[in-house]
Amino acid sequence: MSINGWFPLALSDAITAGSSAGAIVKGLEVVVWRDDAGNAHAWEDRCPHRGMKMSFGFVRGDHIACLYHGWQYGVDGQCQKIPAHPELDVPKSICVNTYGAAEAGGMIWAALGEAGDAPTLPDATAVRSLYIEVPLNTALAALPSAVGAKGFTPEGPVARLDSRWGMLLVGLQEIGETSCALHIAVAGRATPETCAQIAMAAARLRDDVEAGVAA
Amino acid sequence: MTDPVLYNYDLDIDCYTVRMIAGCLGIALELRNVDMFPGNEHLSPEMLALNPQGRLPVLVEDSLVLTQPLSIILHLAETRCPEHPLLPTDPGIGARMLDWMTFAAREMGVAGAARATAMLGAPGDLDALRAQARRALRLVDDHLTLQGFKGLGFVAGPEVTLADLMLFPPFALSRDFGIDHDAFPALRNWARRVRKTKGFSTMPGIPDYH
């Protein structure tokens, strides 16, 4: 499957400085991590040494290290240090496959394949990411009624919904054929109470579509 | 007071919970290692005489024999360090802590069963156990998401308590039974905070680095 475009991987505030997480886009494994300077990065989730997932690794300063043998990669994906060979001038050929990364609408995005321009979205308050064990289209079909919207406007991997809490921006992540993630943000500023209500409605949506209750 | 004796198997999730929390409380334990897998020593006549349930951990302190992680942890904390900051002084937070400790013992117990089936040769329907464990982990992830909107970083309130420490092992070890951490953003960030507890320790399957 060829994957081309910008895809949401996580809510911006879920990836704190100095941490990493795994995300899967249509079967493609991606690590998303944030360095201590606050910049987000999206790479192939694979250490070129032994194939270990980089998302199991650990972030220190401006590099991420593999959990297996501690190979350290800088923000350009280039291996800088191999702890077992501290004197070695690491060859340039040892690097992780990197993707473009951007933050918009309260989410972190990765540019995969022929991606084009980064998404432009209004400022938003991140609410929560929802992981659901159903096809993306099943979750999407049930989304408007769950948030009191009449429908949604799809813009590639984002759905805009005029909900009872204002304009929702929902990043759409197709993990595989039977699982997906919805990254939910509300445009502008939202109170904690509003965020809590949206988060609870989202959890009900997840539980209903997995139980086959919602259409 | 002499050190309490803990009958222990290093790779057992409940034994880890007790060892780790005792460390956070600053309580020394005398470990007696039991070859649970593959030796099945926990089912030997001597161990069954001590705990007819055929499970670890078992805590022995003089004539007292305790077999449940929840009671072991509370007994150790209340008798040896009742003023410890891991035990909240606020009655409401204390009640919430006990609520989540009970959740950890009951609803989350399925994670230990799933792990034992996946790794330690225990009988069980792994798919069903994994689905139940995912549901339990989601309940904590949902709760921590809502706590976050209130500016509260832990399950019972603003500070780490025994409840967080009891809930940590099933999440940290979830990959052992086939549940990745990707789908639990609130748990992932909470786990990073829990690991900062003074005296915290890991076990095989939980990286020292994070």
CSV table of C-alpha atoms in Angstrom, one decimal:
chain,number,residue,atom,x,y,z
A,1,MET,CA,0.0,0.0,0.0
A,2,SER,CA,1.4,3.4,-0.9
A,3,ILE,CA,0.8,6.1,1.7
A,4,ASN,CA,1.0,9.7,0.6
A,5,GLY,CA,0.0,12.7,2.6
A,6,TRP,CA,0.1,14.3,6.0
A,7,PHE,CA,-1.3,12.1,8.8
A,8,PRO,CA,-2.1,12.9,12.5
A,9,LEU,CA,-0.2,10.7,14.9
A,10,ALA,CA,-1.0,12.1,18.4
A,11,LEU,CA,-2.2,15.2,20.2
A,12,SER,CA,0.6,17.7,20.7
A,13,ASP,CA,0.3,17.7,24.5
A,14,ALA,CA,0.4,13.9,24.7
A,15,ILE,CA,4.0,13.8,23.6
A,16,THR,CA,5.8,15.8,26.3
A,17,ALA,CA,9.4,17.0,25.8
A,18,GLY,CA,11.8,14.1,26.3
A,19,SER,CA,9.3,11.4,25.5
A,20,SER,CA,8.4,9.1,22.6
A,21,ALA,CA,5.4,7.0,21.4
A,22,GLY,CA,4.6,4.6,18.6
A,23,ALA,CA,1.9,5.2,16.1
A,24,ILE,CA,0.7,3.1,13.1
A,25,VAL,CA,-0.6,4.6,9.9
A,26,LYS,CA,-2.2,2.0,7.6
A,27,GLY,CA,0.2,-0.6,8.9
A,28,LEU,CA,3.3,1.7,8.7
A,29,GLU,CA,5.0,1.9,12.1
A,30,VAL,CA,6.1,5.4,13.0
A,31,VAL,CA,7.8,6.7,16.2
A,32,VAL,CA,6.8,10.2,17.2
A,33,TRP,CA,9.1,11.9,19.8
A,34,ARG,CA,9.8,15.3,21.1
A,35,ASP,CA,13.3,16.6,22.0
A,36,ASP,CA,14.1,18.6,25.0
A,37,ALA,CA,13.9,21.8,22.9
A,38,GLY,CA,10.3,21.1,22.3
A,39,ASN,CA,10.5,20.0,18.6
A,40,ALA,CA,8.4,17.0,17.4
A,41,HIS,CA,9.9,14.4,15.1
A,42,ALA,CA,8.3,11.5,13.2
A,43,TRP,CA,10.5,8.7,11.9
A,44,GLU,CA,10.2,5.1,10.8
A,45,ASP,CA,9.8,3.1,14.0
A,46,ARG,CA,12.8,0.9,13.4
A,47,CYS,CA,16.4,1.0,14.6
A,48,PRO,CA,18.6,0.0,11.6
A,49,HIS,CA,20.8,-2.1,13.9
A,50,ARG,CA,18.5,-4.9,15.0
A,51,GLY,CA,15.1,-3.6,13.9
A,52,MET,CA,14.0,-2.8,17.4
A,53,LYS,CA,11.2,-0.2,17.7
A,54,MET,CA,12.6,3.2,18.3
A,55,SER,CA,9.4,4.0,20.2
A,56,PHE,CA,10.6,1.6,23.0
A,57,GLY,CA,13.7,3.8,23.3
A,58,PHE,CA,14.4,6.9,25.3
A,59,VAL,CA,14.9,10.5,24.5
A,60,ARG,CA,17.8,12.5,26.0
A,61,GLY,CA,18.3,16.1,25.0
A,62,ASP,CA,18.4,16.3,21.2
A,63,HIS,CA,18.6,12.6,20.5
A,64,ILE,CA,16.7,9.4,20.8
A,65,ALA,CA,18.4,6.1,21.8
A,66,CYS,CA,17.4,2.5,21.0
A,67,LEU,CA,16.5,0.4,24.0
A,68,TYR,CA,18.4,-2.6,22.8
A,69,HIS,CA,22.0,-1.3,22.5
A,70,GLY,CA,21.7,2.4,23.1
A,71,TRP,CA,22.6,3.6,19.6
A,72,GLN,CA,21.9,7.3,19.6
A,73,TYR,CA,20.3,9.2,16.7
A,74,GLY,CA,20.2,13.0,16.4
A,75,VAL,CA,17.3,15.0,15.1
A,76,ASP,CA,18.4,14.4,11.5
A,77,GLY,CA,18.1,10.7,12.0
A,78,GLN,CA,21.8,10.2,11.8
A,79,CYS,CA,23.5,7.8,14.2
A,80,GLN,CA,25.9,9.8,16.4
A,81,LYS,CA,27.1,7.3,18.9
A,82,ILE,CA,27.3,3.5,19.4
A,83,PRO,CA,28.0,3.0,23.2
A,84,ALA,CA,29.7,-0.4,22.6
A,85,HIS,CA,32.2,1.4,20.3
A,86,PRO,CA,32.7,4.8,21.9
A,87,GLU,CA,35.8,5.6,19.8
A,88,LEU,CA,34.1,4.8,16.5
A,89,ASP,CA,33.4,7.6,14.0
A,90,VAL,CA,29.9,6.4,13.1
A,91,PRO,CA,29.5,5.9,9.3
A,92,LYS,CA,27.0,8.2,7.7
A,93,SER,CA,25.1,5.2,6.3
A,94,ILE,CA,23.7,4.4,9.7
A,95,CYS,CA,20.5,6.4,9.9
A,96,VAL,CA,16.8,6.1,10.6
A,97,ASN,CA,14.3,6.8,7.9
A,98,THR,CA,12.9,10.3,8.8
A,99,TYR,CA,9.6,11.9,7.8
A,100,GLY,CA,8.6,15.5,7.9
A,101,ALA,CA,6.8,16.6,11.0
A,102,ALA,CA,4.5,19.5,11.8
A,103,GLU,CA,2.1,20.6,14.5
A,104,ALA,CA,-1.3,22.0,13.6
A,105,GLY,CA,-4.8,22.0,15.2
A,106,GLY,CA,-3.4,20.7,18.5
A,107,MET,CA,-1.9,17.6,16.8
A,108,ILE,CA,1.4,16.2,15.6
A,109,TRP,CA,1.5,15.3,11.9
A,110,ALA,CA,3.9,13.2,9.8
A,111,ALA,CA,4.5,13.7,6.1
A,112,LEU,CA,4.5,10.2,4.5
A,113,GLY,CA,5.3,9.6,0.8
A,114,GLU,CA,4.4,12.4,-1.5
A,115,ALA,CA,2.9,14.6,1.2
A,116,GLY,CA,2.5,18.1,-0.3
A,117,ASP,CA,2.0,21.1,2.0
A,118,ALA,CA,1.6,20.7,5.7
A,119,PRO,CA,-2.0,21.1,7.0
A,120,THR,CA,-3.2,24.5,8.1
A,121,LEU,CA,-5.7,24.4,10.9
A,122,PRO,CA,-7.0,26.9,13.5
A,123,ASP,CA,-5.5,26.9,17.0
A,124,ALA,CA,-7.2,24.4,19.1
A,125,THR,CA,-7.4,22.9,22.6
A,126,ALA,CA,-6.4,19.2,22.6
A,127,VAL,CA,-9.0,17.0,24.3
A,128,ARG,CA,-8.0,13.4,24.0
A,129,SER,CA,-7.0,10.6,21.5
A,130,LEU,CA,-9.4,7.8,21.2
A,131,TYR,CA,-8.3,4.3,20.1
A,132,ILE,CA,-11.1,2.1,18.7
A,133,GLU,CA,-11.0,-1.5,17.5
A,134,VAL,CA,-13.3,-0.9,14.5
A,135,PRO,CA,-12.7,0.3,10.9
A,136,LEU,CA,-12.2,4.1,10.6
A,137,ASN,CA,-15.3,4.5,8.5
A,138,THR,CA,-17.4,2.8,11.2
A,139,ALA,CA,-16.1,5.2,13.9
A,140,LEU,CA,-16.6,8.2,11.6
A,141,ALA,CA,-20.2,7.3,10.8
A,142,ALA,CA,-21.1,7.3,14.5
A,143,LEU,CA,-19.1,10.4,15.3
A,144,PRO,CA,-21.5,13.3,14.5
A,145,SER,CA,-24.4,12.0,16.6
A,146,ALA,CA,-22.0,11.3,19.5
A,147,VAL,CA,-21.1,15.0,19.7
A,148,GLY,CA,-24.4,16.5,18.7
A,149,ALA,CA,-23.4,17.4,15.1
A,150,LYS,CA,-25.5,17.0,12.0
A,151,GLY,CA,-22.6,15.8,10.0
A,152,PHE,CA,-18.9,16.4,9.3
A,153,THR,CA,-16.8,18.2,6.7
A,154,PRO,CA,-13.9,15.9,5.7
A,155,GLU,CA,-10.7,17.6,4.8
A,156,GLY,CA,-8.4,14.8,4.1
A,157,PRO,CA,-7.4,13.2,7.4
A,158,VAL,CA,-9.4,15.8,9.5
A,159,ALA,CA,-13.1,15.9,10.2
A,160,ARG,CA,-14.6,19.2,11.2
A,161,LEU,CA,-17.8,19.0,13.2
A,162,ASP,CA,-20.1,21.7,14.4
A,163,SER,CA,-20.7,20.1,17.8
A,164,ARG,CA,-22.7,21.1,20.9
A,165,TRP,CA,-19.3,22.2,22.3
A,166,GLY,CA,-18.3,24.3,19.3
A,167,MET,CA,-16.1,23.4,16.3
A,168,LEU,CA,-14.3,20.1,16.8
A,169,LEU,CA,-11.3,19.1,14.8
A,170,VAL,CA,-10.8,15.4,14.7
A,171,GLY,CA,-7.6,14.0,13.3
A,172,LEU,CA,-8.3,10.6,11.6
A,173,GLN,CA,-5.7,7.9,11.9
A,174,GLU,CA,-6.3,4.6,10.2
A,175,ILE,CA,-4.2,2.1,12.1
A,176,GLY,CA,-5.3,-0.9,10.1
A,177,GLU,CA,-8.4,-2.3,8.5
A,178,THR,CA,-10.1,-2.9,11.9
A,179,SER,CA,-8.6,-0.3,14.2
A,180,CYS,CA,-8.3,3.5,14.2
A,181,ALA,CA,-7.5,6.5,16.3
A,182,LEU,CA,-9.4,9.8,16.5
A,183,HIS,CA,-7.4,12.7,17.8
A,184,ILE,CA,-10.0,15.1,19.2
A,185,ALA,CA,-9.4,18.9,19.6
A,186,VAL,CA,-11.8,21.8,20.0
A,187,ALA,CA,-11.1,25.0,18.1
A,188,GLY,CA,-10.0,27.9,20.2
A,189,ARG,CA,-9.9,27.8,24.0
A,190,ALA,CA,-12.1,25.4,25.9
A,191,THR,CA,-12.7,25.1,29.7
A,192,PRO,CA,-11.6,21.9,31.5
A,193,GLU,CA,-15.3,21.1,32.1
A,194,THR,CA,-16.0,21.3,28.3
A,195,CYS,CA,-13.0,19.1,27.6
A,196,ALA,CA,-14.2,16.6,30.2
A,197,GLN,CA,-17.6,16.4,28.6
A,198,ILE,CA,-16.1,15.9,25.1
A,199,ALA,CA,-13.8,13.2,26.5
A,200,MET,CA,-16.6,11.3,28.1
A,201,ALA,CA,-18.8,11.5,25.0
A,202,ALA,CA,-15.8,10.2,23.0
A,203,ALA,CA,-15.4,7.2,25.4
A,204,ARG,CA,-19.1,6.4,25.0
A,205,LEU,CA,-18.7,6.5,21.2
A,206,ARG,CA,-15.7,4.1,21.4
A,207,ASP,CA,-17.6,1.6,23.7
A,208,ASP,CA,-20.8,1.8,21.6
A,209,VAL,CA,-19.2,1.3,18.2
A,210,GLU,CA,-17.1,-1.6,19.5
A,211,ALA,CA,-20.2,-3.2,21.0
A,212,GLY,CA,-21.9,-2.7,17.6
A,213,VAL,CA,-24.6,-0.4,19.2
A,214,ALA,CA,-24.0,2.6,17.0
A,215,ALA,CA,-24.3,2.6,13.3
B,1,MET,CA,11.1,-5.6,64.5
B,2,THR,CA,12.6,-8.3,62.3
B,3,ASP,CA,12.2,-8.0,58.5
B,4,PRO,CA,9.1,-9.7,57.2
B,5,VAL,CA,9.7,-12.7,54.9
B,6,LEU,CA,8.4,-12.5,51.4
B,7,TYR,CA,8.1,-15.7,49.4
B,8,ASN,CA,9.0,-14.4,46.0
B,9,TYR,CA,9.4,-15.2,42.4
B,10,ASP,CA,11.2,-12.4,40.5
B,11,LEU,CA,9.1,-12.7,37.3
B,12,ASP,CA,5.7,-12.8,39.0
B,13,ILE,CA,3.8,-9.6,38.5
B,14,ASP,CA,2.3,-9.6,42.1
B,15,CYS,CA,5.6,-10.3,43.7
B,16,TYR,CA,7.1,-7.4,41.8
B,17,THR,CA,4.3,-5.1,43.0
B,18,VAL,CA,5.0,-5.9,46.6
B,19,ARG,CA,8.8,-5.7,46.2
B,20,MET,CA,8.6,-2.4,44.4
B,21,ILE,CA,6.1,-0.8,46.8
B,22,ALA,CA,8.1,-2.0,49.8
B,23,GLY,CA,11.1,-0.3,48.3
B,24,CYS,CA,9.2,2.9,47.8
B,25,LEU,CA,8.1,2.7,51.5
B,26,GLY,CA,11.6,2.1,52.6
B,27,ILE,CA,10.7,-1.3,54.1
B,28,ALA,CA,13.3,-4.1,53.9
B,29,LEU,CA,12.0,-7.6,53.1
B,30,GLU,CA,13.8,-10.9,53.6
B,31,LEU,CA,13.2,-12.6,50.2
B,32,ARG,CA,12.8,-16.4,50.0
B,33,ASN,CA,12.9,-17.2,46.3
B,34,VAL,CA,10.4,-19.8,45.0
B,35,ASP,CA,11.0,-21.5,41.6
B,36,MET,CA,7.5,-20.9,40.3
B,37,PHE,CA,8.3,-21.4,36.6
B,38,PRO,CA,9.3,-24.0,35.4
B,39,GLY,CA,9.7,-25.6,38.8
B,40,ASN,CA,6.1,-25.2,40.1
B,41,GLU,CA,7.6,-24.9,43.6
B,42,HIS,CA,4.7,-22.8,44.7
B,43,LEU,CA,2.5,-25.9,44.4
B,44,SER,CA,4.9,-28.0,46.6
B,45,PRO,CA,3.4,-29.4,49.8
B,46,GLU,CA,5.4,-27.0,51.9
B,47,MET,CA,4.2,-23.9,50.0
B,48,LEU,CA,0.6,-25.2,49.8
B,49,ALA,CA,0.7,-25.6,53.6
B,50,LEU,CA,1.6,-21.9,53.8
B,51,ASN,CA,-0.9,-20.8,51.1
B,52,PRO,CA,-3.4,-23.3,49.9
B,53,GLN,CA,-4.3,-21.0,47.0
B,54,GLY,CA,-1.1,-22.0,45.4
B,55,ARG,CA,-0.1,-18.4,44.6
B,56,LEU,CA,2.7,-16.0,45.3
B,57,PRO,CA,3.5,-13.7,46.9
B,58,VAL,CA,3.1,-14.8,50.5
B,59,LEU,CA,4.2,-12.5,53.4
B,60,VAL,CA,5.1,-14.1,56.7
B,61,GLU,CA,5.6,-11.9,59.8
B,62,ASP,CA,5.8,-13.9,63.0
B,63,SER,CA,2.5,-15.8,63.2
B,64,LEU,CA,0.8,-13.6,60.5
B,65,VAL,CA,0.5,-15.1,57.0
B,66,LEU,CA,-0.8,-12.8,54.2
B,67,THR,CA,-1.5,-13.9,50.6
B,68,GLN,CA,-3.0,-10.9,48.8
B,69,PRO,CA,-0.9,-8.0,47.5
B,70,LEU,CA,-3.5,-5.5,48.7
B,71,SER,CA,-3.4,-6.7,52.3
B,72,ILE,CA,0.3,-7.1,52.3
B,73,ILE,CA,0.9,-3.6,51.1
B,74,LEU,CA,-1.5,-2.0,53.5
B,75,HIS,CA,-0.3,-4.0,56.4
B,76,LEU,CA,3.3,-3.1,55.8
B,77,ALA,CA,2.6,0.6,55.3
B,78,GLU,CA,0.2,1.0,58.2
B,79,THR,CA,2.4,-0.9,60.7
B,80,ARG,CA,5.9,0.2,59.6
B,81,CYS,CA,5.5,3.7,58.2
B,82,PRO,CA,2.0,5.1,58.8
B,83,GLU,CA,3.2,8.7,58.2
B,84,HIS,CA,4.7,7.9,54.8
B,85,PRO,CA,3.6,10.4,52.1
B,86,LEU,CA,2.4,7.5,49.9
B,87,LEU,CA,-0.4,7.2,52.4
B,88,PRO,CA,-2.6,10.3,52.0
B,89,THR,CA,-3.8,12.2,55.1
B,90,ASP,CA,-6.9,13.6,53.4
B,91,PRO,CA,-9.8,11.1,54.1
B,92,GLY,CA,-11.3,11.7,50.6
B,93,ILE,CA,-8.1,11.0,48.8
B,94,GLY,CA,-7.5,8.1,51.1
B,95,ALA,CA,-10.8,6.6,50.2
B,96,ARG,CA,-10.1,7.1,46.5
B,97,MET,CA,-6.8,5.4,47.0
B,98,LEU,CA,-8.4,2.4,48.5
B,99,ASP,CA,-11.0,2.3,45.7
B,100,TRP,CA,-8.3,2.2,43.1
B,101,MET,CA,-6.2,-0.3,45.1
B,102,THR,CA,-9.3,-2.6,45.1
B,103,PHE,CA,-9.7,-2.0,41.4
B,104,ALA,CA,-6.1,-2.9,40.9
B,105,ALA,CA,-6.6,-6.1,42.9
B,106,ARG,CA,-9.9,-7.1,41.3
B,107,GLU,CA,-10.5,-5.7,37.8
B,108,MET,CA,-6.9,-5.4,36.9
B,109,GLY,CA,-6.0,-8.9,38.2
B,110,VAL,CA,-6.9,-10.1,34.7
B,111,ALA,CA,-3.7,-8.6,33.4
B,112,GLY,CA,-1.7,-10.9,35.7
B,113,ALA,CA,-3.7,-13.8,34.4
B,114,ALA,CA,-3.2,-12.8,30.8
B,115,ARG,CA,0.6,-12.5,31.4
B,116,ALA,CA,0.8,-15.8,33.2
B,117,THR,CA,-1.0,-17.5,30.3
B,118,ALA,CA,1.2,-15.8,27.7
B,119,MET,CA,4.5,-16.3,29.4
B,120,LEU,CA,4.4,-18.7,32.3
B,121,GLY,CA,2.5,-21.6,31.0
B,122,ALA,CA,-0.7,-21.0,33.0
B,123,PRO,CA,-3.9,-22.3,31.5
B,124,GLY,CA,-6.4,-19.7,30.1
B,125,ASP,CA,-8.0,-18.2,27.0
B,126,LEU,CA,-5.4,-15.6,26.1
B,127,ASP,CA,-7.6,-13.7,23.7
B,128,ALA,CA,-10.4,-13.3,26.2
B,129,LEU,CA,-8.0,-12.4,29.0
B,130,ARG,CA,-6.3,-9.8,26.8
B,131,ALA,CA,-9.6,-8.2,25.9
B,132,GLN,CA,-10.6,-8.0,29.5
B,133,ALA,CA,-7.2,-6.5,30.4
B,134,ARG,CA,-7.5,-3.9,27.6
B,135,ARG,CA,-10.9,-2.9,29.0
B,136,ALA,CA,-9.4,-2.5,32.5
B,137,LEU,CA,-6.5,-0.5,31.2
B,138,ARG,CA,-8.9,1.7,29.2
B,139,LEU,CA,-10.9,2.5,32.4
B,140,VAL,CA,-7.7,3.8,34.0
B,141,ASP,CA,-6.7,5.7,30.9
B,142,ASP,CA,-10.2,7.3,30.7
B,143,HIS,CA,-10.0,8.2,34.4
B,144,LEU,CA,-6.5,9.7,34.1
B,145,THR,CA,-7.7,11.7,31.1
B,146,LEU,CA,-10.4,13.3,33.3
B,147,GLN,CA,-8.0,13.7,36.2
B,148,GLY,CA,-5.8,15.7,33.8
B,149,PHE,CA,-8.5,18.2,33.1
B,150,LYS,CA,-8.7,18.8,36.8
B,151,GLY,CA,-5.0,19.3,37.1
B,152,LEU,CA,-4.6,16.0,39.0
B,153,GLY,CA,-1.7,13.8,37.9
B,154,PHE,CA,-2.5,10.6,39.7
B,155,VAL,CA,-5.5,8.3,40.2
B,156,ALA,CA,-6.5,9.4,43.7
B,157,GLY,CA,-5.4,13.0,43.6
B,158,PRO,CA,-2.5,15.4,42.9
B,159,GLU,CA,0.2,13.2,44.4
B,160,VAL,CA,1.3,9.6,43.8
B,161,THR,CA,-0.2,7.1,46.3
B,162,LEU,CA,0.0,3.4,46.8
B,163,ALA,CA,-2.9,3.0,44.3
B,164,ASP,CA,-0.7,4.3,41.4
B,165,LEU,CA,2.1,2.0,42.4
B,166,MET,CA,-0.3,-1.0,42.4
B,167,LEU,CA,-1.7,0.0,39.0
B,168,PHE,CA,1.8,0.5,37.4
B,169,PRO,CA,2.9,-3.1,36.9
B,170,PRO,CA,0.0,-4.3,34.8
B,171,PHE,CA,0.5,-1.3,32.4
B,172,ALA,CA,4.2,-1.5,32.4
B,173,LEU,CA,4.2,-5.2,31.6
B,174,SER,CA,1.3,-5.1,29.1
B,175,ARG,CA,3.5,-5.9,26.1
B,176,ASP,CA,4.2,-9.3,27.7
B,177,PHE,CA,0.6,-10.3,26.9
B,178,GLY,CA,0.3,-8.5,23.6
B,179,ILE,CA,-1.0,-5.0,24.4
B,180,ASP,CA,1.2,-2.1,23.2
B,181,HIS,CA,1.3,1.2,25.0
B,182,ASP,CA,0.4,3.2,21.8
B,183,ALA,CA,-3.3,3.3,22.6
B,184,PHE,CA,-3.0,4.7,26.2
B,185,PRO,CA,-1.6,8.2,26.0
B,186,ALA,CA,-2.8,9.2,29.6
B,187,LEU,CA,-1.3,6.0,31.1
B,188,ARG,CA,1.9,6.5,29.2
B,189,ASN,CA,2.5,10.0,30.7
B,190,TRP,CA,1.3,8.9,34.1
B,191,ALA,CA,3.7,6.0,34.1
B,192,ARG,CA,6.6,8.4,33.5
B,193,ARG,CA,5.5,10.3,36.6
B,194,VAL,CA,5.0,7.2,38.7
B,195,ARG,CA,8.5,6.0,37.9
B,196,LYS,CA,9.9,9.2,39.6
B,197,THR,CA,8.6,7.9,43.0
B,198,LYS,CA,11.5,7.7,45.5
B,199,GLY,CA,12.7,4.1,45.9
B,200,PHE,CA,11.0,2.9,42.7
B,201,SER,CA,12.5,-0.2,41.1
B,202,THR,CA,12.0,-2.2,37.8
B,203,MET,CA,11.9,-5.9,37.0
B,204,PRO,CA,12.7,-7.8,33.8
B,205,GLY,CA,10.4,-6.6,31.1
B,206,ILE,CA,10.3,-3.0,32.4
B,207,PRO,CA,13.2,-1.0,31.0
B,208,ASP,CA,15.4,1.0,33.5
B,209,TYR,CA,15.5,3.7,30.9
B,210,HIS,CA,12.5,5.5,29.7
